[in-house]
Coordinates of C-alpha atoms in Angstrom, one line a residue:
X12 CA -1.2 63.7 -87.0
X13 CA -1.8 66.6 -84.6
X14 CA -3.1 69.2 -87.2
X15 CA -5.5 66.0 -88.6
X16 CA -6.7 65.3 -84.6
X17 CA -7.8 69.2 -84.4
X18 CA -9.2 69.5 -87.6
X19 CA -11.6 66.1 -86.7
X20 CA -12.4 67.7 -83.6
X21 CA -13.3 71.2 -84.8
X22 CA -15.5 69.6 -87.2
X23 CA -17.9 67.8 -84.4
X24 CA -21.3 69.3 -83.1
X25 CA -23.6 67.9 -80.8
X26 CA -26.7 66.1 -82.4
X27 CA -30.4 68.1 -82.7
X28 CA -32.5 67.5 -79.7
X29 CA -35.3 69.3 -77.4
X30 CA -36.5 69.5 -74.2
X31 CA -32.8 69.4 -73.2
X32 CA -31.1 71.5 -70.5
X33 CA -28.3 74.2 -71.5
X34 CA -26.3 77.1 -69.4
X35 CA -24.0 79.5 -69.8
X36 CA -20.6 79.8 -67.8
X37 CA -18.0 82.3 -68.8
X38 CA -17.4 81.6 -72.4
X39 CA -18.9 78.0 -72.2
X40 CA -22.3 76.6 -73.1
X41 CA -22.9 73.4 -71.5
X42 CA -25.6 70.9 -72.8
X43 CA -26.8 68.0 -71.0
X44 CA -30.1 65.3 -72.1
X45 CA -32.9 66.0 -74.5
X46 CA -34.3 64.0 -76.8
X47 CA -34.3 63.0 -80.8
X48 CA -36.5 61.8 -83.2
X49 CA -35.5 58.3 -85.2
X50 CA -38.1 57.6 -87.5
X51 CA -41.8 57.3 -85.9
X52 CA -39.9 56.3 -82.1
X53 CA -38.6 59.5 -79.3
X54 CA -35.2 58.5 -78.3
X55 CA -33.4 60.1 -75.3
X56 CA -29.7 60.8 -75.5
X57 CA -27.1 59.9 -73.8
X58 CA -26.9 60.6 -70.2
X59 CA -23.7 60.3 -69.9
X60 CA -22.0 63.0 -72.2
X61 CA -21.9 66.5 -71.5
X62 CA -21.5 68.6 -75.1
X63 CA -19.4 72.2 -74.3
X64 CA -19.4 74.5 -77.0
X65 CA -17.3 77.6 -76.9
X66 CA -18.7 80.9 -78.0
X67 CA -15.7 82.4 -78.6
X68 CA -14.3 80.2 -80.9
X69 CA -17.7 78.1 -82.0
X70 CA -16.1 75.0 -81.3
X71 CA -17.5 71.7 -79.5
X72 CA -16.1 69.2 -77.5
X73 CA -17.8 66.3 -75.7
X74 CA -17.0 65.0 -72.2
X75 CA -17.5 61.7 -71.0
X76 CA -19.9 61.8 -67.2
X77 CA -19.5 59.3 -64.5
X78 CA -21.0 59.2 -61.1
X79 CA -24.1 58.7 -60.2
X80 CA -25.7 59.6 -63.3
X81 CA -29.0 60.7 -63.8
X82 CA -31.4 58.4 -66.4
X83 CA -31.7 60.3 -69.9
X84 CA -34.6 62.4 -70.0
X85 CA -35.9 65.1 -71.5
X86 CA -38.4 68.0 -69.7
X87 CA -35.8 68.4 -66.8
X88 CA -35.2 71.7 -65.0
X89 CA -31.7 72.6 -65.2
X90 CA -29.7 75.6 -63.3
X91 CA -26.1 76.9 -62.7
X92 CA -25.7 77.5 -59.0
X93 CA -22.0 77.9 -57.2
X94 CA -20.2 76.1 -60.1
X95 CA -22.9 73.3 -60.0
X96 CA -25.4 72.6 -62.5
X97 CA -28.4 71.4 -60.9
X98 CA -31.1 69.6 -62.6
X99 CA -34.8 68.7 -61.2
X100 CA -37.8 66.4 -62.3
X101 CA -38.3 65.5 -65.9
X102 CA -39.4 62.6 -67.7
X103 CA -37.7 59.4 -68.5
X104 CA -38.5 55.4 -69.9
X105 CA -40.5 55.6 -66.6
X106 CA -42.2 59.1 -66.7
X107 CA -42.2 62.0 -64.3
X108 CA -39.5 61.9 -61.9
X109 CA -38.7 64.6 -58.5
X110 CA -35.2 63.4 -58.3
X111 CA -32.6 66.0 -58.2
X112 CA -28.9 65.7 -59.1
X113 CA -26.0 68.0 -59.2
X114 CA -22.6 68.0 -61.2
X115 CA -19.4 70.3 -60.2
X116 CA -18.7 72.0 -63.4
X117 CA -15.4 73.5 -62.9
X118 CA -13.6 71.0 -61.9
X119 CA -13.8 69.4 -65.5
X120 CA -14.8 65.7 -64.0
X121 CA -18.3 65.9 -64.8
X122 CA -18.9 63.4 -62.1
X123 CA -22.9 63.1 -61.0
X124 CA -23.9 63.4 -57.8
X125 CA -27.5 62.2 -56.7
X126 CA -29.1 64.4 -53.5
X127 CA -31.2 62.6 -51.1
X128 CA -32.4 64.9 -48.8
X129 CA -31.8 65.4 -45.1
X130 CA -35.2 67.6 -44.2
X131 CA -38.7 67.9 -46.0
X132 CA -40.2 66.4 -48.9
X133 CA -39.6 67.5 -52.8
X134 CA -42.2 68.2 -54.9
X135 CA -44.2 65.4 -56.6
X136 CA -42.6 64.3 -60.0
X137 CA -43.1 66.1 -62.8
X138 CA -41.3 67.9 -66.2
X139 CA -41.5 71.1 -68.3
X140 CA -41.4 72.9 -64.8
X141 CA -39.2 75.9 -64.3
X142 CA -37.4 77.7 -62.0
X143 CA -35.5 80.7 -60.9
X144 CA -32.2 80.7 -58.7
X145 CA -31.7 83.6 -55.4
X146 CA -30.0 83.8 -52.2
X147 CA -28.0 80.3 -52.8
X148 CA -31.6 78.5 -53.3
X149 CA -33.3 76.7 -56.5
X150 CA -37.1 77.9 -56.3
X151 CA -39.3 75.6 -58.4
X152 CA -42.5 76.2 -60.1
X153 CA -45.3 74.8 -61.7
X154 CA -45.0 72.0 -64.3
X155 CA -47.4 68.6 -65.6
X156 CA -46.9 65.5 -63.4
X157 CA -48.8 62.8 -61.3
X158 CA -50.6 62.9 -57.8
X159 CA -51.9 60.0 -55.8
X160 CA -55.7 60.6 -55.3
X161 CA -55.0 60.6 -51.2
X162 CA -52.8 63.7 -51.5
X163 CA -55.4 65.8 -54.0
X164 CA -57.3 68.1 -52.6
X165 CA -60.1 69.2 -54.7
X166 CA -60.3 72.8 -52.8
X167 CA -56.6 73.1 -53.8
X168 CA -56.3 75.3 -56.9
X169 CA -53.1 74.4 -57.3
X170 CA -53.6 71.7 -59.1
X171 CA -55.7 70.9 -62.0
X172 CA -56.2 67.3 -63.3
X173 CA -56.1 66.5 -66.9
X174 CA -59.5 64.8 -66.6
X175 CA -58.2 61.9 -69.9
X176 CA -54.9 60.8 -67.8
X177 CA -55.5 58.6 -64.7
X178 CA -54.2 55.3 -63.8
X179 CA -55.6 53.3 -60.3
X180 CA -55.4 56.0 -58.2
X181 CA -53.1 57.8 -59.7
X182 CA -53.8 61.2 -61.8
X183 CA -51.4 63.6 -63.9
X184 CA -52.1 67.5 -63.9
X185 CA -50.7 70.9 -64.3
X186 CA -49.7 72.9 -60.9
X187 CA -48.7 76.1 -60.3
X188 CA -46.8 75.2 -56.5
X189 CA -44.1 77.0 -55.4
X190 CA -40.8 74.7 -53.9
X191 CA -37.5 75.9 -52.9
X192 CA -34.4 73.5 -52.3
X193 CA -31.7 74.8 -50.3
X194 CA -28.1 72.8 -51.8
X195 CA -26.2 73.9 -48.3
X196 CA -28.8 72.3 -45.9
X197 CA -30.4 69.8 -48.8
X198 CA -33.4 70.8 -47.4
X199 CA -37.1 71.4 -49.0
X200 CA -39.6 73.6 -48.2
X201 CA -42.9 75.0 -49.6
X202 CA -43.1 78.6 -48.9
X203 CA -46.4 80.5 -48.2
X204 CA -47.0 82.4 -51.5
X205 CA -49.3 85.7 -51.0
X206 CA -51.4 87.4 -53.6
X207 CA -52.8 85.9 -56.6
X208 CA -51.0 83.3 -58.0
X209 CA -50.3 82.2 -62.0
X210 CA -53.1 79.7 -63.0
X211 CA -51.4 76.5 -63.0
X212 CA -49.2 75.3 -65.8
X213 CA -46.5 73.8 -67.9
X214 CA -43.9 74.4 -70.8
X215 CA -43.8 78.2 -69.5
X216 CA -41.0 80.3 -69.1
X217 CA -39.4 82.3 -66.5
X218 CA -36.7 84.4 -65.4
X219 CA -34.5 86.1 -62.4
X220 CA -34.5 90.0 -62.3
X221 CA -32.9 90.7 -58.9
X222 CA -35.2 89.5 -56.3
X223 CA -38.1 88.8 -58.7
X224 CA -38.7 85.9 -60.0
X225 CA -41.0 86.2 -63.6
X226 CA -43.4 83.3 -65.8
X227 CA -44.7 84.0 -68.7
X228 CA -47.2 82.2 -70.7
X229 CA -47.3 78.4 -70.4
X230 CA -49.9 75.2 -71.2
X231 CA -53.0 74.1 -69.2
X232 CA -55.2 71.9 -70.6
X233 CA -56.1 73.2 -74.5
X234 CA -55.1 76.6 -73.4
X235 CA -52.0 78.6 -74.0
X236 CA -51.3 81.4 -72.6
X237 CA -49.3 85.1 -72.9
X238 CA -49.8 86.5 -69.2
X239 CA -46.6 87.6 -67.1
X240 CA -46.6 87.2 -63.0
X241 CA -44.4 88.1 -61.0
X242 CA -43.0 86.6 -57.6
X243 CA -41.2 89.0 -55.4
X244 CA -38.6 86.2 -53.4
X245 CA -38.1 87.9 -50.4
X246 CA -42.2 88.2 -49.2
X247 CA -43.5 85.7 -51.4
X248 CA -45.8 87.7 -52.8
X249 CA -47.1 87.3 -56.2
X250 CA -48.6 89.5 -58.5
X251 CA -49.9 89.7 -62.2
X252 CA -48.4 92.4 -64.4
X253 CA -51.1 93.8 -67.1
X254 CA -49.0 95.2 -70.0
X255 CA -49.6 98.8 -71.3
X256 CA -48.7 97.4 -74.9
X257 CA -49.5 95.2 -77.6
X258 CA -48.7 91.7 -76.3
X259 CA -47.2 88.2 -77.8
X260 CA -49.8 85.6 -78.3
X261 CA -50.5 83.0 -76.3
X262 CA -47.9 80.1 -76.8
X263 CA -46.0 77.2 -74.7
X264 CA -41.9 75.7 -75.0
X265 CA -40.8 79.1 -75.8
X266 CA -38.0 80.9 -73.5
X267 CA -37.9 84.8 -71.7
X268 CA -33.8 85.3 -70.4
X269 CA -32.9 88.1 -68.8
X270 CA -30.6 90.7 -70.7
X271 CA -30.6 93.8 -68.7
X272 CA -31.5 95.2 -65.0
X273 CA -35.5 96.1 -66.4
X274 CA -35.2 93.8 -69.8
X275 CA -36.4 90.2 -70.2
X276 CA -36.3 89.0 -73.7
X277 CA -38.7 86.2 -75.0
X278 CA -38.3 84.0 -78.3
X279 CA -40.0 81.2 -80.0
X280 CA -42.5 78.8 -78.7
X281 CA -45.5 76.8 -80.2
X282 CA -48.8 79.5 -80.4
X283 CA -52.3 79.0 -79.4
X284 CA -52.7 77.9 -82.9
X285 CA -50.1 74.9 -82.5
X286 CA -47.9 77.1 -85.0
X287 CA -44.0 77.2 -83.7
X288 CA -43.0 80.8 -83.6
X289 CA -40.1 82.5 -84.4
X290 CA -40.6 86.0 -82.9
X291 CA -38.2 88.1 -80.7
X292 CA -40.3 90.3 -78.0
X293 CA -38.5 92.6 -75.2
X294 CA -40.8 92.9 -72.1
X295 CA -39.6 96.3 -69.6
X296 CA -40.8 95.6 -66.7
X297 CA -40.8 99.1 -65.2
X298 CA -42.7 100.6 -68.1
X299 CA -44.6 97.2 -68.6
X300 CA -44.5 97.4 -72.2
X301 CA -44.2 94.9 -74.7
X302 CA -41.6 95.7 -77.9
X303 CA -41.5 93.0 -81.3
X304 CA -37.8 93.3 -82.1
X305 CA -35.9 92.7 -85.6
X306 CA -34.0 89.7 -85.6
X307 CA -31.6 87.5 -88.1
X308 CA -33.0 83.9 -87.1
X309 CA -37.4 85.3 -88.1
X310 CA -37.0 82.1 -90.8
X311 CA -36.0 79.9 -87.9
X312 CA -38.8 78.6 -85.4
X313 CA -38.0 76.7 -82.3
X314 CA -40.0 75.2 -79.6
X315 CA -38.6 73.5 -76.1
X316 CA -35.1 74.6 -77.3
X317 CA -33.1 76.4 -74.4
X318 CA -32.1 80.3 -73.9
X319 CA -29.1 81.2 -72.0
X320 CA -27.5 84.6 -71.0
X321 CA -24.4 85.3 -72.6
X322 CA -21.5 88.2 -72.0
X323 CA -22.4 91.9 -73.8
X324 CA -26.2 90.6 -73.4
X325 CA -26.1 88.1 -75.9
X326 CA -29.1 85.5 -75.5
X327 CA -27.7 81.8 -77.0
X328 CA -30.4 79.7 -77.8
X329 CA -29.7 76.1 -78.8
X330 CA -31.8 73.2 -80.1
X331 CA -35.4 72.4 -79.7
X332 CA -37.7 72.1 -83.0
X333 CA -39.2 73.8 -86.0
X334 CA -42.1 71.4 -86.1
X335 CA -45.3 71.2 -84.3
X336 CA -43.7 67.9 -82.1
X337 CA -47.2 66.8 -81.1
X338 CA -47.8 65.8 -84.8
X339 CA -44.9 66.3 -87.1
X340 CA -41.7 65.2 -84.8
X341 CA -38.9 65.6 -87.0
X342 CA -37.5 68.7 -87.2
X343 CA -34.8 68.6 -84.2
X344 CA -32.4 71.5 -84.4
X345 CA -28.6 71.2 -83.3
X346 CA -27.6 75.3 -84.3
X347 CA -27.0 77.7 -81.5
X348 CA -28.3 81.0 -82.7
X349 CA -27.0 84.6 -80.7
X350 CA -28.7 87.2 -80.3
X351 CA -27.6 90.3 -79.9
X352 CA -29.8 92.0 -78.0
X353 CA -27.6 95.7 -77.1
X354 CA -25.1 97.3 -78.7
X355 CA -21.5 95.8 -78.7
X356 CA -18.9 97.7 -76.8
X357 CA -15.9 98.8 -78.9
X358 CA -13.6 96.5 -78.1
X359 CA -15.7 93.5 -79.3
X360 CA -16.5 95.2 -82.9
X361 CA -12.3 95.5 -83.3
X362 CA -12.2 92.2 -82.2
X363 CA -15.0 90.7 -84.4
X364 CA -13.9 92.9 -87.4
X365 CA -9.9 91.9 -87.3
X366 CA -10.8 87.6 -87.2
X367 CA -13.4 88.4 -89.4
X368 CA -11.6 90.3 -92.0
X369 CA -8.1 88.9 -91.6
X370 CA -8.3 85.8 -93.6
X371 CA -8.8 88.4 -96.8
X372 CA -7.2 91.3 -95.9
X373 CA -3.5 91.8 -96.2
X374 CA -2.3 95.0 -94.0
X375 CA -4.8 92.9 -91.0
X376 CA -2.4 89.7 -91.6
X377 CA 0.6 91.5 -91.7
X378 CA -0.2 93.8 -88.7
X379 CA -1.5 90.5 -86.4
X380 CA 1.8 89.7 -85.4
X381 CA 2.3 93.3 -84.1
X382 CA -0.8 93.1 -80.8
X383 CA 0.0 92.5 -77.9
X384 CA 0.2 89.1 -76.9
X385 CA -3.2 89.0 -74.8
X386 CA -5.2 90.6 -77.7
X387 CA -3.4 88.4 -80.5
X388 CA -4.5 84.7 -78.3
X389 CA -7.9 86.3 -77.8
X390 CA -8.1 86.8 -81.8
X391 CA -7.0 84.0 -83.1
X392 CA -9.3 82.4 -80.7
X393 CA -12.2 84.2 -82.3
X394 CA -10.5 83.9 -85.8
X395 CA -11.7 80.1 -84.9
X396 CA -15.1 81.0 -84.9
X397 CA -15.4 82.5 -88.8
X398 CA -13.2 79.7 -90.0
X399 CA -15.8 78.1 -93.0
X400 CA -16.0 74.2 -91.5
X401 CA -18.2 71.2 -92.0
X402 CA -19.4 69.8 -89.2
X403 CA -20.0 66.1 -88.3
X404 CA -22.5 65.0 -86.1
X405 CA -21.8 62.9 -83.2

């Protein structure tokens, strides 16, 4: 009974979606929301279900969420932030929201909680916004969502209405604002930005490199875009980084994750000629040059799929779609591919090799036994991970 229990549940995997949020804790990647295509109708997933799937074993497991629980959506900005995942804005049956919840992650309860907060205002509602997370704060930017007429300003340049999309007195737009929530004090603010900021935008990416918060590329209008900014988080002051290379072209829904002290890596995306990409490009930000790398996944295109850091450098990307979702929306992807972005330190080639290998080699399984007993659980753990399986959707 047992051994038929564990082989069900090492057979599950967490349906294809996009636009959903992911993050990486320790050897855990946590997925929350999205949404899925059933035949000509978008259909969010469940909101309350958290998928966890373990990189060390490649193995998933579902937990139930309770709480106050945030409405399925897709388009929501999602962060990890003192053991919380934090999630902001995104769209839902209603459209844009600026709600924010929070759920303690290591406490393995997975109970919701909603923020109201005690001082300032949060941003107006919106999805496909981004953000980057320094000093115990959530700092929010850009994204497409609705203004009331009265609090447009048409000297702001902040703000730039998608002239087709109005409703009364309401009108939709990209932004390029700046908003920083503070989970201690629950507290908003707007800080005063200096410099030249990013035209406004959505579906863009960004990334943390110390106190530097970095977008790249992004949607306004018909335009996408393959420029890189850069906001320094202690003066608020941004600036635009002109790159002494050859450059990616211009695209939206792709991702850029940190993977060194200097290194951001960027993958994927849909291309100024609505083509979804499948191209791997390191950006140094000290020499400001752009570098194509070589990959394994160059036959896999995704857009709006997620990109977290892992251990050893590793960038796990998850989900999002191989299709151009604004015409063709069926190709949702449910495979989280890694890659490997530096060289492995010894320790993890031995390891990979032995729970690779041992199933076929002899003088390996006779030898297994013999390590100590710290190595031989974290081997057979990863022995888990190479094991051929069929996985069953959920």
């Amino acid at each position: 009974m047992d051994s038929e229990h564990e082989r069900r549940r090492l057979e599950l995997v967490a349906r294809e979606r996009s636009g959903h949020t992911a993050l990486v804790e320790g050897d855990l990647l946590y997925v929350w929301g999205g949404y899925v295509s059933v035949a000509d109708d978008e259909v969010f997933l469940p909101n309350d279900e958290i998928w966890l799937y373990d990189l060390q074993r490649g193995v998933w497991e579902m937990s139930s969420m309770t709480g106050e629980v945030p409405p399925s959506m897709s388009g929501t900005c999602g962060c990890f932030l003192n053991g919380h995942m934090y999630i902001f804005g995104g769209c839902d049956d209603n459209g844009q929201t600026n709600q924010i919840y929070c759920v303690n992650l290591a406490d393995d309860k997975y109970t919701w909680s909603k923020i109201t907060q005690k001082t300032g205002s949060p941003p107006s509602p919106r999805d496909k916004l981004s953000c980057w997370v320094h000093n115990g704060r959530i700092i929010y930017f850009g994204g497409y969502g609705h203004k009331l007429l009265r609090d447009i300003d048409s000297r702001n340049t902040r703000f730039i209405l998608d002239e087709p999309s109005w409703v009364g007195d309401v009108f939709w737009g990209w932004n390029s604002e700046v908003h920083m929530f503070d989970p201690t004090q629950a507290s908003w603010s707007e800080p005063q930005t200096h410099g030249r900021a990013p035209a406004p935008r959505a579906a863009h990416a960004s990334a943390t490199l110390g106190c530097k918060g970095y977008v790249c590329g992004g949607r306004v209008m018909e335009t996408r875009t393959s420029d890189i900014h850069c906001l320094d988080l202690g003066t608020w002051t941004w600036s635009e980084i002109v790159p002494d290379s050859t450059i990616p072209v211009g695209r939206s829904w792709h991702t850029l994750t940190a993977v060194s002290d200097n290194a951001l890596f960027l993958f994927g995306g849909l291309s100024v000629d609505c083509k979804p990409m499948s191209d791997g490009w390191l950006f140094d930000v000290d020499t400001k040059k752009w570098r194509e790398v070589e990959h394994p996944f160059e036959n896999k295109p995704r857009l709006w799929h997620t990109a977290c850091p892992g251990k050893d450098s590793d960038v796990i990307v998850f989900g999002g779609s191989c299709d151009y979702i604004l015409l063709v929306d069926t190709g949702h992807c449910n495979d989280a591919l890694i890659f490997q972005i530096q060289p492995y330190p010894l320790f993890r080639i031995c390891e990979d090799y032995i729970a690779k290998n041992v199933s076929t080699c002899k003088m390996l399984r006779n030898q297994l036994p013999l390590l100590p007993p710290k190595l031989l659980d974290a081997v057979q753990r990863r022995m888990s991970f190479y094991r051929p399986s069929k996985k069953k959707l959920v």
